[in-house]
Short mmCIF file of C-alpha atoms in Angstrom, two decimals:
data_model
loop_
_atom_site.label_atom_id
_atom_site.label_comp_id
_atom_site.label_asym_id
_atom_site.label_seq_id
_atom_site.Cartn_x
_atom_site.Cartn_y
_atom_site.Cartn_z
CA MET Q 1029 -7.83 -57.97 -5.89
CA SER Q 1030 -7.07 -55.69 -2.01
CA ALA Q 1031 -5.18 -56.30 1.05
CA SER Q 1032 -7.83 -55.65 3.64
CA LYS Q 1033 -7.37 -54.20 7.39
CA MET Q 1034 -10.44 -56.80 8.22
CA ASP Q 1035 -12.05 -56.09 12.28
CA LYS Q 1036 -10.76 -59.15 14.27
CA ARG Q 1037 -15.10 -59.20 15.92
CA GLN Q 1038 -15.65 -60.63 12.32
CA LYS Q 1039 -16.30 -64.69 11.93
CA ILE Q 1040 -16.88 -65.13 8.71
CA PRO Q 1041 -14.20 -65.45 6.34
CA GLU Q 1042 -13.01 -62.52 3.98
CA PRO Q 1043 -13.42 -64.77 1.00
CA THR Q 1044 -16.74 -65.72 1.16
CA VAL Q 1045 -18.41 -62.13 2.22
CA SER Q 1046 -16.57 -60.90 -0.93
CA ARG Q 1047 -18.47 -63.71 -3.30
CA LEU Q 1048 -22.17 -62.35 -2.02
CA PRO Q 1049 -21.64 -59.28 -3.85
CA VAL Q 1050 -21.55 -61.71 -6.57
CA TYR Q 1051 -24.14 -63.88 -5.07
CA PHE Q 1052 -26.11 -61.13 -5.48
CA ARG Q 1053 -25.98 -58.80 -8.71
CA ARG Q 1054 -26.13 -62.74 -10.88
CA LEU Q 1055 -29.39 -63.30 -8.69
CA SER Q 1056 -30.51 -59.89 -9.23
CA GLU Q 1057 -29.79 -61.13 -13.11
CA LEU Q 1058 -31.68 -64.23 -12.23
CA LYS Q 1059 -34.87 -62.89 -10.80
CA GLN Q 1060 -34.93 -60.01 -13.74
CA THR Q 1061 -34.79 -62.43 -16.93
CA GLY Q 1062 -37.94 -64.41 -14.23
CA VAL Q 1063 -35.62 -66.86 -13.18
CA THR Q 1064 -37.78 -68.29 -10.60
CA ILE Q 1065 -35.36 -70.45 -8.59
CA VAL Q 1066 -32.13 -72.11 -8.87
CA SER Q 1067 -29.15 -74.67 -8.13
CA SER Q 1068 -25.84 -73.99 -6.36
CA GLU Q 1069 -24.01 -75.53 -8.86
CA GLU Q 1070 -24.49 -72.06 -11.31
CA ILE Q 1071 -24.03 -69.55 -9.10
CA ALA Q 1072 -20.50 -71.30 -8.41
CA ALA Q 1073 -19.91 -71.69 -11.46
CA GLN Q 1074 -20.69 -67.36 -12.21
CA ALA Q 1075 -18.21 -66.71 -8.48
CA GLY Q 1076 -15.41 -69.56 -9.91
CA ILE Q 1077 -16.07 -71.39 -6.92
CA LYS Q 1078 -17.03 -75.12 -6.33
CA ALA Q 1079 -20.83 -75.65 -5.27
CA SER Q 1080 -19.94 -76.77 -2.34
CA GLN Q 1081 -18.23 -73.15 -1.23
CA PHE Q 1082 -21.27 -71.32 -2.70
CA ARG Q 1083 -23.33 -73.80 0.22
CA LYS Q 1084 -20.38 -73.44 3.17
CA ASP Q 1085 -20.78 -69.43 2.33
CA LEU Q 1086 -24.84 -69.37 2.73
CA SER Q 1087 -24.56 -71.31 5.89
CA TYR Q 1088 -22.93 -68.33 7.89
CA PHE Q 1089 -26.51 -66.67 7.59
CA GLY Q 1090 -28.43 -69.90 7.53
CA GLU Q 1091 -30.59 -71.88 5.44
CA PHE Q 1092 -31.08 -71.54 2.39
CA GLY Q 1093 -32.42 -73.72 -0.21
CA ILE Q 1094 -34.65 -76.94 -0.55
CA GLN Q 1095 -33.76 -80.35 -1.12
CA GLY Q 1096 -33.37 -81.03 -4.13
CA LEU Q 1097 -34.35 -78.06 -6.03
CA GLY Q 1098 -31.80 -75.34 -5.65
CA TYR Q 1099 -32.39 -72.10 -3.80
CA PRO Q 1100 -35.40 -69.96 -4.48
CA VAL Q 1101 -34.01 -66.67 -5.78
CA SER Q 1102 -36.75 -64.35 -4.96
CA HIS Q 1103 -36.09 -64.78 -1.93
CA LEU Q 1104 -31.84 -65.32 -1.43
CA LEU Q 1105 -32.32 -62.46 -3.23
CA ASP Q 1106 -33.69 -61.03 -0.67
CA ARG Q 1107 -31.95 -62.92 1.96
CA ILE Q 1108 -28.75 -61.14 0.64
CA SER Q 1109 -29.49 -58.18 0.73
CA ALA Q 1110 -30.56 -58.03 4.22
CA ILE Q 1111 -27.03 -59.32 5.40
CA MET Q 1112 -25.35 -56.63 3.25
CA GLN Q 1113 -27.92 -54.10 4.14
CA LEU Q 1114 -28.60 -53.22 0.61
CA ASN Q 1115 -31.68 -52.40 0.85
CA LYS Q 1116 -30.49 -49.39 2.79
CA VAL Q 1117 -29.22 -46.29 1.63
CA HIS Q 1118 -24.93 -45.51 2.90
CA LYS Q 1119 -23.99 -42.15 2.53
CA MET Q 1120 -20.51 -41.47 1.88
CA VAL Q 1121 -17.94 -38.83 0.98
CA LEU Q 1122 -15.33 -38.36 -2.71
CA VAL Q 1123 -11.95 -35.83 -1.83
CA GLY Q 1124 -10.01 -36.02 -5.01
CA ALA Q 1125 -12.13 -35.25 -8.03
CA GLY Q 1126 -9.97 -35.57 -11.02
CA ASN Q 1127 -10.17 -38.74 -13.17
CA LEU Q 1128 -10.65 -41.63 -11.04
CA GLY Q 1129 -12.60 -38.90 -8.92
CA ALA Q 1130 -14.99 -38.15 -11.72
CA ALA Q 1131 -15.17 -41.62 -12.75
CA LEU Q 1132 -16.43 -41.99 -9.38
CA ALA Q 1133 -18.74 -40.27 -9.32
CA ASN Q 1134 -20.61 -40.85 -12.02
CA TYR Q 1135 -20.05 -44.55 -11.54
CA PRO Q 1136 -23.87 -45.81 -12.25
CA GLY Q 1137 -23.24 -48.93 -9.99
CA PHE Q 1138 -23.64 -47.01 -6.68
CA ALA Q 1139 -26.33 -45.61 -6.54
CA ARG Q 1140 -28.08 -48.74 -7.64
CA TRP Q 1141 -27.04 -51.10 -4.58
CA GLY Q 1142 -28.06 -47.54 -2.55
CA PHE Q 1143 -25.17 -45.87 -2.48
CA THR Q 1144 -25.35 -42.25 -2.52
CA LEU Q 1145 -22.65 -39.71 -2.90
CA THR Q 1146 -23.08 -36.44 -0.61
CA GLU Q 1147 -20.64 -34.50 -1.33
CA VAL Q 1148 -16.44 -34.65 -2.57
CA TYR Q 1149 -13.93 -32.96 -1.31
CA ASP Q 1150 -10.30 -31.91 -3.93
CA ALA Q 1151 -8.13 -30.22 -3.06
CA ASP Q 1152 -7.26 -27.17 -5.45
CA PRO Q 1153 -8.64 -24.21 -5.82
CA ARG Q 1154 -9.52 -25.37 -9.64
CA LYS Q 1155 -11.52 -27.50 -8.66
CA VAL Q 1156 -13.15 -25.63 -6.33
CA GLY Q 1157 -16.92 -24.73 -7.13
CA ARG Q 1158 -16.79 -26.68 -9.83
CA ARG Q 1159 -20.05 -29.38 -10.79
CA LEU Q 1160 -19.26 -33.18 -10.67
CA GLY Q 1161 -22.37 -35.32 -11.51
CA HIS Q 1162 -24.83 -33.37 -9.32
CA LEU Q 1163 -22.64 -32.36 -6.53
CA THR Q 1164 -20.33 -29.15 -6.94
CA ILE Q 1165 -16.63 -29.81 -5.66
CA LYS Q 1166 -15.99 -28.11 -2.23
CA ASP Q 1167 -12.77 -26.82 -0.83
CA ALA Q 1168 -10.93 -30.55 1.41
CA GLY Q 1169 -9.43 -28.43 3.70
CA GLU Q 1170 -12.50 -26.92 5.08
CA LEU Q 1171 -13.57 -30.83 5.78
CA PRO Q 1172 -16.84 -30.13 8.49
CA LYS Q 1173 -15.87 -32.13 11.80
CA GLU Q 1174 -18.74 -33.68 11.58
CA LEU Q 1175 -19.22 -35.26 8.03
CA ASP Q 1176 -22.75 -36.92 7.17
CA ALA Q 1177 -21.57 -39.76 5.58
CA SER Q 1178 -20.37 -43.35 6.95
CA ILE Q 1179 -18.13 -44.54 4.37
CA GLY Q 1180 -15.82 -41.87 2.99
CA MET Q 1181 -13.76 -42.16 -0.71
CA ILE Q 1182 -9.85 -41.58 -1.22
CA ALA Q 1183 -9.35 -40.60 -4.94
CA VAL Q 1184 -6.58 -38.59 -4.04
CA PRO Q 1185 -3.06 -39.09 -5.08
CA ALA Q 1186 -0.73 -41.04 -3.42
CA GLN Q 1187 1.78 -39.24 -1.07
CA ALA Q 1188 -1.84 -37.56 -0.01
CA ALA Q 1189 -3.91 -40.66 1.17
CA ARG Q 1190 -2.54 -40.20 5.16
CA ASP Q 1191 -3.93 -36.99 5.57
CA VAL Q 1192 -6.47 -37.38 4.06
CA ALA Q 1193 -7.39 -39.99 6.01
CA GLN Q 1194 -6.74 -39.02 8.52
CA LEU Q 1195 -8.64 -35.23 7.43
CA LEU Q 1196 -11.87 -37.90 7.21
CA VAL Q 1197 -11.22 -40.27 10.13
CA ASP Q 1198 -11.44 -36.44 12.90
CA SER Q 1199 -14.66 -35.53 10.29
CA GLY Q 1200 -17.04 -38.70 12.02
CA VAL Q 1201 -16.07 -41.31 8.50
CA ASN Q 1202 -16.01 -45.14 9.78
CA ALA Q 1203 -14.96 -46.33 6.72
CA LEU Q 1204 -12.86 -46.13 4.53
CA LEU Q 1205 -12.13 -47.34 0.27
CA ASN Q 1206 -8.63 -46.23 -0.57
CA PHE Q 1207 -7.88 -46.05 -4.53
CA SER Q 1208 -4.53 -43.92 -3.58
CA GLY Q 1209 -1.84 -46.55 -3.97
CA SER Q 1210 -0.68 -45.78 -1.01
CA GLN Q 1211 -1.18 -47.38 2.55
CA ILE Q 1212 -3.60 -45.62 4.88
CA PHE Q 1213 -3.92 -45.54 8.45
CA ALA Q 1214 -6.56 -45.56 11.42
CA PRO Q 1215 -7.82 -46.24 13.49
CA GLU Q 1216 -8.79 -50.00 15.62
CA HIS Q 1217 -12.48 -48.65 14.53
CA VAL Q 1218 -12.64 -47.53 10.98
CA VAL Q 1219 -12.92 -50.24 8.03
CA VAL Q 1220 -10.52 -49.63 5.56
CA ARG Q 1221 -10.66 -51.02 2.34
CA ASN Q 1222 -8.10 -50.75 -0.45
CA VAL Q 1223 -7.86 -50.83 -3.78
CA ASP Q 1224 -4.85 -50.92 -5.72
CA LEU Q 1225 -6.45 -51.94 -10.19
CA THR Q 1226 -2.59 -53.03 -10.36
CA HIS Q 1227 -3.28 -56.11 -8.00
CA GLU Q 1228 -5.78 -56.73 -10.87
CA LEU Q 1229 -3.95 -56.62 -13.19
CA ALA Q 1230 -1.42 -59.38 -12.01
CA ILE Q 1231 -4.38 -61.56 -10.76
CA LEU Q 1232 -5.71 -61.38 -14.41
CA ASN Q 1233 -1.94 -61.79 -16.73
CA PHE Q 1234 -1.15 -64.51 -14.10
CA PHE Q 1235 -4.05 -67.17 -15.12
CA LEU Q 1236 -3.22 -65.87 -18.57
CA LEU Q 1237 0.49 -67.03 -18.69
CA SER Q 1238 -0.26 -70.13 -16.42
CA GLY Q 1239 -3.63 -70.44 -18.97
CA LYS Q 1240 -0.64 -70.51 -21.57
CA ALA Q 1241 1.87 -72.42 -20.00
CA MET V 1466 -15.01 -58.13 -5.76
CA SER V 1467 -14.77 -60.16 -8.47
CA ALA V 1468 -16.80 -62.27 -10.16
CA SER V 1469 -14.12 -63.70 -12.30
CA LYS V 1470 -13.63 -66.78 -14.90
CA MET V 1471 -11.00 -69.01 -13.52
CA ASP V 1472 -9.81 -71.53 -16.04
CA LYS V 1473 -10.42 -75.14 -15.55
CA ARG V 1474 -6.38 -75.69 -15.98
CA GLN V 1475 -5.47 -74.15 -12.63
CA LYS V 1476 -4.67 -75.53 -9.76
CA ILE V 1477 -3.77 -72.86 -7.66
CA PRO V 1478 -7.01 -71.31 -5.60
CA GLU V 1479 -8.32 -68.11 -6.34
CA PRO V 1480 -7.87 -66.63 -3.07
CA THR V 1481 -4.68 -68.04 -2.97
CA VAL V 1482 -3.03 -66.07 -6.53
CA SER V 1483 -6.04 -62.72 -5.12
CA ARG V 1484 -3.32 -62.49 -2.63
CA LEU V 1485 -0.17 -62.40 -4.37
CA PRO V 1486 -0.24 -59.24 -5.16
CA VAL V 1487 -0.62 -58.11 -2.27
CA TYR V 1488 2.65 -60.02 -0.32
CA PHE V 1489 4.92 -58.82 -3.43
CA ARG V 1490 3.19 -55.29 -2.23
CA ARG V 1491 4.47 -55.32 1.01
CA LEU V 1492 7.69 -57.23 0.54
CA SER V 1493 8.74 -54.54 -2.27
CA GLU V 1494 8.01 -51.77 0.75
CA LEU V 1495 10.08 -53.49 3.09
CA LYS V 1496 12.50 -53.54 0.64
CA GLN V 1497 13.21 -50.94 0.23
CA THR V 1498 13.03 -49.61 4.06
CA GLY V 1499 15.43 -52.04 4.32
CA VAL V 1500 13.93 -55.42 5.83
CA THR V 1501 16.04 -58.11 5.06
CA ILE V 1502 14.11 -60.51 6.75
CA VAL V 1503 9.83 -61.04 8.21
CA SER V 1504 7.90 -62.84 9.69
CA SER V 1505 4.88 -65.38 8.76
CA GLU V 1506 2.93 -63.10 10.79
CA GLU V 1507 3.75 -59.96 9.79
CA ILE V 1508 2.97 -60.65 6.64
CA ALA V 1509 -0.45 -61.91 7.04
CA ALA V 1510 -1.21 -59.41 9.01
CA GLN V 1511 -0.51 -57.24 6.84
CA ALA V 1512 -3.52 -59.45 3.74
CA GLY V 1513 -6.06 -59.56 6.56
CA ILE V 1514 -5.16 -63.48 6.88
CA LYS V 1515 -2.93 -66.15 9.56
CA ALA V 1516 0.01 -66.66 9.02
CA SER V 1517 -1.04 -70.30 8.67
CA GLN V 1518 -2.88 -68.76 5.57
CA PHE V 1519 -0.02 -67.64 4.26
CA ARG V 1520 2.20 -70.42 4.98
CA LYS V 1521 0.10 -72.19 3.26
CA ASP V 1522 -0.18 -70.03 -0.28
CA LEU V 1523 3.42 -70.34 -0.04
CA SER V 1524 3.41 -73.08 -0.56
CA TYR V 1525 2.10 -73.83 -3.86
CA PHE V 1526 4.94 -72.36 -5.35
CA GLY V 1527 7.88 -74.26 -3.38
CA GLU V 1528 9.01 -73.91 0.28
CA PHE V 1529 10.49 -70.25 0.82
CA GLY V 1530 11.35 -69.76 4.94
CA ILE V 1531 13.82 -69.90 6.91
CA GLN V 1532 12.90 -72.35 9.54
CA GLY V 1533 12.91 -69.76 13.01
CA LEU V 1534 14.25 -66.83 11.91
CA GLY V 1535 11.24 -66.41 9.00
CA TYR V 1536 11.53 -65.31 5.19
CA PRO V 1537 14.04 -63.63 3.71
CA VAL V 1538 12.38 -60.73 1.97
CA SER V 1539 14.96 -59.87 -1.35
CA HIS V 1540 14.67 -63.53 -2.79
CA LEU V 1541 10.43 -64.31 -1.20
CA LEU V 1542 9.98 -60.59 -3.98
CA ASP V 1543 12.29 -61.49 -6.54
CA ARG V 1544 10.10 -65.83 -6.38
CA ILE V 1545 6.75 -64.32 -6.31
CA SER V 1546 7.48 -61.68 -8.69
CA ALA V 1547 8.61 -64.79 -10.53
CA ILE V 1548 5.76 -66.42 -10.75
CA MET V 1549 3.71 -63.54 -11.50
CA GLN V 1550 5.96 -62.55 -14.31
CA LEU V 1551 6.10 -59.15 -12.41
CA ASN V 1552 9.70 -58.74 -13.94
CA LYS V 1553 8.77 -58.55 -17.94
CA VAL V 1554 6.91 -55.82 -19.51
CA HIS V 1555 3.64 -56.92 -20.59
CA LYS V 1556 1.57 -54.49 -23.33
CA MET V 1557 -2.00 -53.85 -23.29
CA VAL V 1558 -4.98 -52.09 -25.23
CA LEU V 1559 -7.52 -49.61 -23.44
CA VAL V 1560 -11.22 -50.00 -25.31
CA GLY V 1561 -12.95 -46.65 -23.25
CA ALA V 1562 -11.28 -42.50 -22.73
CA GLY V 1563 -13.80 -41.35 -20.31
CA ASN V 1564 -13.54 -40.74 -16.41
CA LEU V 1565 -12.14 -44.87 -16.01
CA GLY V 1566 -10.33 -44.38 -18.96
CA ALA V 1567 -8.41 -41.20 -18.46
CA ALA V 1568 -7.90 -42.52 -14.74
CA LEU V 1569 -6.76 -46.38 -15.71
CA ALA V 1570 -4.33 -44.34 -18.71
CA ASN V 1571 -2.98 -42.41 -16.45
CA TYR V 1572 -2.68 -45.37 -12.76
CA PRO V 1573 0.51 -45.00 -11.97
CA GLY V 1574 1.02 -48.43 -10.09
CA PHE V 1575 0.66 -50.59 -13.92
CA ALA V 1576 4.05 -48.64 -15.21
CA ARG V 1577 5.77 -49.65 -12.38
CA TRP V 1578 4.64 -54.12 -12.52
CA GLY V 1579 5.41 -53.91 -15.89
CA PHE V 1580 1.90 -53.26 -17.72
CA THR V 1581 2.70 -50.95 -20.41
CA LEU V 1582 -0.93 -49.28 -22.45
CA THR V 1583 0.35 -49.04 -26.03
CA GLU V 1584 -3.10 -48.07 -27.42
CA VAL V 1585 -6.25 -46.58 -26.03
CA TYR V 1586 -9.35 -46.73 -28.53
CA ASP V 1587 -12.84 -44.91 -28.28
CA ALA V 1588 -15.81 -45.03 -30.54
CA ASP V 1589 -16.61 -41.34 -30.15
CA PRO V 1590 -15.97 -38.72 -33.15
CA ARG V 1591 -14.87 -35.87 -30.66
CA LYS V 1592 -12.46 -38.76 -28.39
CA VAL V 1593 -10.48 -40.04 -31.23
CA GLY V 1594 -7.10 -38.31 -32.81
CA ARG V 1595 -6.92 -36.53 -28.87
CA ARG V 1596 -4.69 -36.60 -26.22
CA LEU V 1597 -4.34 -39.22 -23.32
CA GLY V 1598 -1.15 -39.64 -21.53
CA HIS V 1599 0.92 -40.51 -24.34
CA LEU V 1600 -0.78 -41.85 -26.13
CA THR V 1601 -3.18 -40.82 -28.65
CA ILE V 1602 -7.75 -42.20 -29.24
CA LYS V 1603 -7.42 -44.37 -32.38
CA ASP V 1604 -11.63 -45.27 -33.59
CA ALA V 1605 -12.52 -47.70 -31.47
CA GLY V 1606 -14.80 -48.72 -34.70
CA GLU V 1607 -11.09 -48.94 -36.20
CA LEU V 1608 -9.24 -52.89 -34.46
CA PRO V 1609 -6.52 -53.95 -35.67
CA LYS V 1610 -6.61 -58.07 -37.00
CA GLU V 1611 -3.56 -58.49 -34.71
CA LEU V 1612 -3.34 -56.25 -31.56
CA ASP V 1613 0.28 -56.22 -30.27
CA ALA V 1614 -0.99 -56.75 -27.41
CA SER V 1615 -2.19 -59.35 -24.40
CA ILE V 1616 -4.66 -58.05 -22.36
CA GLY V 1617 -8.02 -55.98 -22.86
CA MET V 1618 -9.34 -53.03 -20.89
CA ILE V 1619 -12.85 -52.77 -21.07
CA ALA V 1620 -14.00 -49.94 -19.50
CA VAL V 1621 -16.90 -48.59 -22.37
CA PRO V 1622 -20.51 -48.83 -20.55
CA ALA V 1623 -22.38 -51.32 -20.04
CA GLN V 1624 -24.17 -52.34 -22.77
CA ALA V 1625 -20.86 -51.69 -25.09
CA ALA V 1626 -18.90 -54.18 -23.10
CA ARG V 1627 -20.03 -57.03 -25.18
CA ASP V 1628 -19.38 -56.00 -28.20
CA VAL V 1629 -15.22 -53.94 -27.21
CA ALA V 1630 -14.54 -57.87 -25.88
CA GLN V 1631 -15.88 -59.79 -28.75
CA LEU V 1632 -13.41 -56.20 -31.14
CA LEU V 1633 -10.72 -56.94 -28.97
CA VAL V 1634 -10.93 -61.00 -28.44
CA ASP V 1635 -11.21 -60.66 -32.43
CA SER V 1636 -8.11 -58.61 -33.02
CA GLY V 1637 -5.80 -61.49 -30.43
CA VAL V 1638 -6.05 -60.45 -26.87
CA ASN V 1639 -5.90 -63.61 -24.44
CA ALA V 1640 -7.89 -61.87 -21.33
CA LEU V 1641 -9.87 -59.03 -20.76
CA LEU V 1642 -10.07 -56.42 -17.15
CA ASN V 1643 -13.45 -55.72 -17.37
CA PHE V 1644 -14.51 -52.91 -15.75
CA SER V 1645 -17.94 -51.96 -17.60
CA GLY V 1646 -19.67 -53.53 -14.94
CA SER V 1647 -21.25 -55.74 -17.88
CA GLN V 1648 -21.41 -59.45 -18.10
CA ILE V 1649 -18.65 -59.44 -21.46
CA PHE V 1650 -18.32 -63.56 -22.90
CA ALA V 1651 -15.70 -64.43 -23.85
CA PRO V 1652 -13.28 -67.92 -25.32
CA GLU V 1653 -12.72 -70.74 -23.50
CA HIS V 1654 -8.85 -69.84 -24.28
CA VAL V 1655 -10.10 -65.61 -23.16
CA VAL V 1656 -9.33 -65.80 -19.42
CA VAL V 1657 -12.47 -62.39 -18.58
CA ARG V 1658 -11.91 -61.24 -14.93
CA ASN V 1659 -14.59 -58.58 -13.65
CA VAL V 1660 -14.11 -55.29 -11.65
CA ASP V 1661 -17.38 -54.45 -9.87
CA LEU V 1662 -16.54 -51.03 -7.99
CA THR V 1663 -19.57 -51.34 -6.55
CA HIS V 1664 -18.51 -54.67 -4.29
CA GLU V 1665 -15.19 -53.08 -3.55
CA LEU V 1666 -18.22 -51.61 -2.00
CA ALA V 1667 -21.12 -53.14 -0.35
CA ILE V 1668 -17.97 -55.81 1.17
CA LEU V 1669 -16.73 -53.04 2.40
CA ASN V 1670 -20.07 -51.85 3.81
CA PHE V 1671 -20.61 -55.24 5.57
CA PHE V 1672 -17.72 -54.85 7.31
CA LEU V 1673 -17.99 -51.42 8.84
CA LEU V 1674 -21.87 -51.94 10.05
CA SER V 1675 -21.23 -55.97 11.08
CA GLY V 1676 -18.29 -54.32 13.61
CA LYS V 1677 -20.74 -51.42 15.06
CA ALA V 1678 -23.57 -53.84 15.98
#
């Protein structure tokens, strides 16, 4: 969905990394329904790829399957969870408490995967002091010098995104999830991922039109 | 970011399709700033891929570059726009007028790329009749038999997603962008794209942790 600035040190292809959450989610569902062994074909179908690609994706992280049997659901789930460190708590802050910010603050999936929102900021004085979920909205002009969070979510209007990114980086945030729809700049050591929901629509529409053709 | 159900008829790899909006956006920005020729390296860097991958992506759609010169920005932009049919209007409906629905209804990028929201539905009687952007929220229990839209956006709680997907398909919608975080089922002819923002966080976090290691 997004343009993403990949760290040069990464050897694992981004498409592979992008599929890990899909595998994780599918394996979680299978485990919940009591399935113990799964084929590469089944998980691959879920991710819209071939079974061979699924096996290649996993090969970056070691050996998992049992020849002729398939993959042990629980073991593979634990391994992917460990690879993505979803078995740990990751703190994040949100800047922007508009509709999208409110949706993000209340997004049920985040906490379930270990992502904990610790602070919410907004530049609008009418919003500062109000509650958003379990948090009180703070003044974006007063970001502390050292935030106790590694991830910053940017849900501000496009024209404010660059300044907000700079503020977050200055506060020690090393990863930015940018929902502003605007390009932001960050130092080399900061990981940036741009989420543009328009891209999702465009991709969906492409498949719709191609299928009809 | 998402598991997506690809139409079997598609020959173009999904990662390639997923990058087209990134190219489109970058080319739009370049055109706006008066750049007329761009190298594959520059656009590739934007998408976090190698230049060779960019050239391969384009090769699915024909020849574009001028040997030793680069790509003519305006021409390539027009071609990608035509390939993705972003030069046309695509009507869509939204079901779910909560925080996320409100964010989607007001998302500035959609209209700019030709995606026009024509109707908004919600099941909550307290929301029905209220305004959301330029539209009035309608009762989700009263979806017409034939909606004048090809795309349906689902922004309802997870437990309601399946029913809503069914209602939309029954109303003639052929493409679903599912933000519910819950798996939905649709007939073969319906294109589904699941957007789970948790996946974006997990991917960002993976790159953050890998870079630090």
